[in-house]
CSV table of C-alpha atoms in Angstrom, one decimal:
chain,number,residue,atom,x,y,z
T,1,UNK,CA,-3.4,104.9,194.6
T,2,UNK,CA,-4.3,104.0,191.0
T,3,UNK,CA,-6.6,101.4,189.9
T,4,UNK,CA,-3.9,99.3,188.3
T,5,UNK,CA,-2.2,99.0,191.7
T,6,UNK,CA,-5.4,98.4,193.5
T,7,UNK,CA,-6.5,95.6,191.1
T,8,UNK,CA,-3.0,93.8,191.6
T,9,UNK,CA,-3.8,91.5,194.4
T,10,UNK,CA,-0.6,89.7,194.3
T,11,UNK,CA,1.4,92.8,194.9
T,12,UNK,CA,-0.8,94.1,197.7
T,13,UNK,CA,-0.9,90.7,199.5
T,14,UNK,CA,2.8,89.9,198.8
T,15,UNK,CA,3.8,93.5,199.9
T,16,UNK,CA,1.6,93.2,203.2
T,17,UNK,CA,3.0,90.0,204.1
T,18,UNK,CA,6.6,91.0,203.4
T,19,UNK,CA,6.2,94.0,205.6
T,20,UNK,CA,5.0,91.9,208.4
T,21,UNK,CA,8.0,89.7,208.2
T,22,UNK,CA,10.4,92.7,208.1
T,23,UNK,CA,8.6,94.2,211.0
T,24,UNK,CA,9.2,91.0,213.0
T,25,UNK,CA,12.7,91.0,212.0
T,26,UNK,CA,13.1,94.6,213.2
T,27,UNK,CA,11.4,94.1,216.5
T,28,UNK,CA,13.6,91.0,217.2
T,29,UNK,CA,16.5,93.3,217.3
T,30,UNK,CA,15.2,95.0,220.4
T,31,UNK,CA,12.6,92.6,222.0
T,32,UNK,CA,11.6,88.9,221.9
T,33,UNK,CA,9.0,87.5,224.5
T,34,UNK,CA,11.8,85.2,225.9
T,35,UNK,CA,15.4,84.8,225.5
T,36,UNK,CA,15.6,82.6,222.2
T,37,UNK,CA,18.5,80.7,223.7
T,38,UNK,CA,17.1,80.3,227.3
T,39,UNK,CA,16.5,76.7,228.2
T,40,UNK,CA,13.8,75.6,230.8
T,41,UNK,CA,13.5,71.8,231.4
T,42,UNK,CA,10.0,72.5,232.9
T,43,UNK,CA,8.7,73.8,229.8
T,44,UNK,CA,10.0,71.0,227.6
T,45,UNK,CA,7.5,70.7,224.7
T,46,UNK,CA,5.0,72.9,226.3
T,47,UNK,CA,1.9,73.3,224.0
T,48,UNK,CA,0.5,76.3,222.6
T,49,UNK,CA,-0.8,78.7,225.2
T,50,UNK,CA,-1.2,82.5,226.0
T,51,UNK,CA,2.2,82.1,227.7
T,52,UNK,CA,3.9,80.3,224.8
T,53,UNK,CA,1.9,81.2,221.5
T,54,UNK,CA,3.8,78.5,219.4
T,55,UNK,CA,4.7,76.1,222.3
T,56,UNK,CA,8.3,75.3,223.4
T,57,UNK,CA,10.9,73.0,221.9
T,58,UNK,CA,12.7,70.1,223.2
T,59,UNK,CA,14.9,72.2,225.4
T,60,UNK,CA,12.0,74.2,226.9
T,61,UNK,CA,12.9,77.2,224.6
T,62,UNK,CA,10.0,79.4,223.5
T,63,UNK,CA,9.5,78.7,219.8
T,64,UNK,CA,8.0,82.1,219.0
T,65,UNK,CA,11.0,84.0,220.2
T,66,UNK,CA,13.3,81.5,218.3
T,67,UNK,CA,11.3,82.1,215.1
T,68,UNK,CA,11.5,85.8,215.7
T,69,UNK,CA,15.2,85.6,216.2
T,70,UNK,CA,15.4,83.3,213.2
T,71,UNK,CA,13.6,85.5,210.9
T,72,UNK,CA,16.0,88.3,211.5
T,73,UNK,CA,18.9,86.2,210.8
T,74,UNK,CA,17.6,84.6,207.7
T,75,UNK,CA,16.5,88.0,206.3
T,76,UNK,CA,19.9,89.4,207.2
T,77,UNK,CA,21.7,86.6,205.3
T,78,UNK,CA,19.3,86.8,202.4
T,79,UNK,CA,19.7,90.7,202.1
T,80,UNK,CA,23.5,90.3,202.5
T,81,UNK,CA,23.8,87.5,199.9
T,82,UNK,CA,21.8,89.8,197.2
T,83,UNK,CA,23.8,92.9,197.9
T,84,UNK,CA,27.0,90.9,197.4
T,85,UNK,CA,25.7,89.2,194.2
T,86,UNK,CA,24.1,92.3,192.9
T,87,UNK,CA,27.3,94.5,193.4
T,88,UNK,CA,29.7,92.3,191.5
T,89,UNK,CA,26.9,91.3,189.1
T,90,UNK,CA,26.2,94.8,188.2
T,91,UNK,CA,29.9,95.5,187.6
T,92,UNK,CA,30.4,92.4,185.5
T,93,UNK,CA,27.1,92.7,183.5
T,94,UNK,CA,27.6,96.2,182.8
T,95,UNK,CA,31.1,96.0,181.6
T,96,UNK,CA,30.5,92.8,179.3
T,97,UNK,CA,27.2,94.0,178.1
T,98,UNK,CA,28.4,97.5,177.1
T,99,UNK,CA,31.8,97.0,175.9
T,100,UNK,CA,31.6,93.2,174.7
T,101,UNK,CA,34.7,92.0,172.6
T,102,UNK,CA,37.4,89.9,174.4
T,103,UNK,CA,36.3,91.1,177.8
T,104,UNK,CA,32.8,89.8,177.3
T,105,UNK,CA,34.2,86.5,176.0
T,106,UNK,CA,36.5,86.0,179.0
T,107,UNK,CA,34.1,86.9,181.8
T,108,UNK,CA,31.1,85.1,180.1
T,109,UNK,CA,33.1,81.9,179.7
T,110,UNK,CA,34.1,82.1,183.1
T,111,UNK,CA,30.6,82.8,184.3
T,112,UNK,CA,29.2,79.9,182.4
T,113,UNK,CA,31.7,77.6,183.9
T,114,UNK,CA,30.5,78.7,187.3
T,115,UNK,CA,26.9,78.4,186.4
T,116,UNK,CA,27.5,74.9,185.3
T,117,UNK,CA,27.9,73.6,188.9
T,118,UNK,CA,24.9,73.4,191.2
T,119,UNK,CA,24.9,76.6,193.3
T,120,UNK,CA,24.4,74.7,196.6
T,121,UNK,CA,27.6,72.5,195.6
T,122,UNK,CA,29.6,75.7,195.2
T,123,UNK,CA,28.3,77.2,198.4
T,124,UNK,CA,29.5,73.9,200.2
T,125,UNK,CA,32.9,74.2,198.7
T,126,UNK,CA,33.3,77.9,199.8
T,127,UNK,CA,32.0,77.1,203.3
T,128,UNK,CA,34.4,74.3,203.6
T,129,UNK,CA,37.1,76.8,203.0
T,130,UNK,CA,35.6,79.6,205.2
T,131,UNK,CA,34.0,77.6,207.9
T,132,UNK,CA,30.4,77.9,209.1
T,133,UNK,CA,28.6,80.7,210.5
T,134,UNK,CA,26.1,83.3,209.2
T,135,UNK,CA,28.7,85.9,207.9
T,136,UNK,CA,30.4,83.0,205.8
T,137,UNK,CA,27.1,81.6,204.6
T,138,UNK,CA,26.3,85.1,203.4
T,139,UNK,CA,29.5,85.6,201.7
T,140,UNK,CA,29.6,82.2,200.0
T,141,UNK,CA,25.9,82.4,198.7
T,142,UNK,CA,26.7,86.1,197.5
T,143,UNK,CA,29.7,84.7,195.4
T,144,UNK,CA,27.4,82.0,194.1
T,145,UNK,CA,24.7,84.4,193.1
T,146,UNK,CA,27.1,86.8,191.2
T,147,UNK,CA,27.0,84.8,187.7
T,148,UNK,CA,23.1,84.8,187.7
T,149,UNK,CA,22.9,88.6,188.3
T,150,UNK,CA,25.8,89.1,185.7
T,151,UNK,CA,24.1,87.3,183.0
T,152,UNK,CA,20.7,89.1,183.5
T,153,UNK,CA,22.3,92.6,183.7
T,154,UNK,CA,24.5,91.9,180.7
T,155,UNK,CA,21.5,91.0,178.6
T,156,UNK,CA,19.7,94.3,179.6
T,157,UNK,CA,22.9,96.3,178.8
T,158,UNK,CA,23.1,94.6,175.4
T,159,UNK,CA,19.3,95.5,174.7
T,160,UNK,CA,19.5,99.1,175.9
T,161,UNK,CA,22.8,100.1,174.6
T,162,UNK,CA,21.5,100.1,171.0
T,163,UNK,CA,18.6,102.5,171.7
T,164,UNK,CA,18.4,105.9,170.3
T,165,UNK,CA,18.9,107.8,173.3
T,166,UNK,CA,22.1,106.0,174.1
T,167,UNK,CA,23.3,106.6,170.7
T,168,UNK,CA,22.4,110.4,171.0
T,169,UNK,CA,24.4,110.5,174.5
T,170,UNK,CA,27.5,109.1,172.5
T,171,UNK,CA,27.1,111.6,169.7
T,172,UNK,CA,26.9,114.6,172.3
T,173,UNK,CA,30.2,113.4,173.8
T,174,UNK,CA,29.2,111.6,177.0
T,175,UNK,CA,31.8,109.4,178.5
T,176,UNK,CA,31.2,105.8,178.7
T,177,UNK,CA,31.3,105.6,182.4
T,178,UNK,CA,28.4,108.1,182.5
T,179,UNK,CA,26.4,106.3,179.9
T,180,UNK,CA,26.8,103.1,181.8
T,181,UNK,CA,25.9,104.5,185.1
T,182,UNK,CA,23.6,107.6,184.4
T,183,UNK,CA,21.8,106.5,181.1
T,184,UNK,CA,21.6,102.7,181.0
T,185,UNK,CA,21.7,101.6,184.6
T,186,UNK,CA,18.5,103.4,185.8
T,187,UNK,CA,16.6,101.7,183.0
T,188,UNK,CA,17.8,98.3,184.2
T,189,UNK,CA,16.4,98.9,187.9
T,190,UNK,CA,12.9,97.4,187.1
T,191,UNK,CA,14.5,94.0,186.0
T,192,UNK,CA,17.0,94.2,188.8
T,193,UNK,CA,14.3,94.8,191.4
T,194,UNK,CA,12.3,91.8,190.4
T,195,UNK,CA,15.2,89.6,190.1
T,196,UNK,CA,16.5,90.6,193.7
T,197,UNK,CA,13.1,89.6,195.0
T,198,UNK,CA,13.6,86.1,193.3
T,199,UNK,CA,17.0,86.0,194.6
T,200,UNK,CA,15.8,86.8,198.1
T,201,UNK,CA,13.8,83.6,198.0
T,202,UNK,CA,16.6,81.6,196.7
T,203,UNK,CA,18.8,82.8,199.2
T,204,UNK,CA,16.4,82.0,201.9
T,205,UNK,CA,16.2,78.4,200.4
T,206,UNK,CA,19.9,78.1,200.2
T,207,UNK,CA,20.5,79.2,203.6
T,208,UNK,CA,17.9,76.9,204.9
T,209,UNK,CA,19.5,73.9,203.0
T,210,UNK,CA,23.0,74.7,204.4
T,211,UNK,CA,21.6,75.1,208.0
T,212,UNK,CA,19.8,71.9,207.7
T,213,UNK,CA,22.9,70.2,206.8
T,214,UNK,CA,24.6,71.6,209.9
T,215,UNK,CA,27.2,73.9,208.0
T,216,UNK,CA,25.3,77.2,208.2
T,217,UNK,CA,24.2,79.3,211.1
T,218,UNK,CA,25.6,77.7,214.3
T,219,UNK,CA,24.1,77.6,217.8
T,220,UNK,CA,23.1,79.4,220.0
T,221,UNK,CA,22.0,81.5,216.9
T,222,UNK,CA,19.2,80.1,215.0
T,223,UNK,CA,17.9,80.7,211.4
T,224,UNK,CA,14.6,79.4,210.1
T,225,UNK,CA,16.6,76.8,208.4
T,226,UNK,CA,18.3,75.8,211.7
T,227,UNK,CA,14.9,75.6,213.4
T,228,UNK,CA,13.5,73.4,210.7
T,229,UNK,CA,16.7,71.2,211.1
T,230,UNK,CA,16.2,71.2,214.8
T,231,UNK,CA,12.5,70.1,214.6
T,232,UNK,CA,12.9,67.3,212.0
T,233,UNK,CA,13.4,64.6,214.7
T,234,UNK,CA,10.2,65.4,216.3
T,235,UNK,CA,8.0,65.5,213.2
T,236,UNK,CA,5.9,62.6,214.4
T,237,UNK,CA,6.1,63.0,218.2
T,238,UNK,CA,5.5,66.7,218.1
T,239,UNK,CA,4.3,67.7,214.7
T,240,UNK,CA,3.5,71.2,215.7
T,241,UNK,CA,7.0,72.2,216.2
T,242,UNK,CA,7.9,71.2,212.6
T,243,UNK,CA,4.8,72.6,211.0
T,244,UNK,CA,5.0,75.8,212.8
T,245,UNK,CA,8.7,76.5,212.0
T,246,UNK,CA,8.5,75.2,208.4
T,247,UNK,CA,5.3,76.9,207.8
T,248,UNK,CA,6.6,80.2,208.9
T,249,UNK,CA,9.5,79.7,206.4
T,250,UNK,CA,7.1,78.8,203.5
T,251,UNK,CA,4.9,81.9,204.4
T,252,UNK,CA,8.1,84.1,204.1
T,253,UNK,CA,8.9,82.6,200.8
T,254,UNK,CA,5.4,82.9,199.5
T,255,UNK,CA,5.1,86.5,200.3
T,256,UNK,CA,8.1,87.5,198.5
T,257,UNK,CA,7.1,85.3,195.6
T,258,UNK,CA,3.6,87.0,195.4
T,259,UNK,CA,5.3,90.5,195.8
T,260,UNK,CA,7.6,89.6,192.9
T,261,UNK,CA,5.1,88.2,190.6
T,262,UNK,CA,2.7,91.2,191.4
T,263,UNK,CA,5.5,93.8,190.8
T,264,UNK,CA,6.4,92.3,187.3
T,265,UNK,CA,2.7,92.2,186.3
T,266,UNK,CA,2.5,95.8,187.4
T,267,UNK,CA,5.4,97.1,185.4
T,268,UNK,CA,4.5,95.0,182.5
T,269,UNK,CA,0.7,96.1,182.5
């Protein structure tokens, strides 16, 4: 492990916290201390204890079990959103950035038109057509994320396609598809990676907003956004419910933000 990496505290702390959240999400696939949807009236608003380390909600459900399950769903939606946005963003960005011309004009003007609308508003429009649910949230946000990825990747292709090694590949008779995928795309990966991490945070926030409005993840499933929405009515009577679920989501976002900032500092150092 080199000195440059060891001196990058943001990257180390962000990576450590991000791994913890990923482990929580993976563990929740096979185990949670209690059934996240199981209600128990005798445990209604039970306090923090060894039995319930984050207490219980207004239906007597174990909050930690629901946070574990919610983390899994939130991360699943964030990853799926970025896969959709990145896949189509790479295709559009690579084609427009490499070929330019009328194709660039048409796709980028459409791209600009989409970017002119607030992303959460576009997601609401898509969800009104598709209906609520975690898969539909993922698809809707993925579509909304495409223009941002396309613009970033297009700018990188515009920059790289004029470099000497790309010109040499053309002179040696390399096909355009090979140049796009084998020569330019690998050199776009550092920018793509840092953008994906930022996109992950944006997806978490967007999902939380949609679930908070009641059109995202639907019961009995629960995302971190759903848990925050459920707890808002008890912010004064049982503040620990709101602060624990909200704090967990904030920590998730902070961990990936630190990782993103640290990674950018590492590759630019």
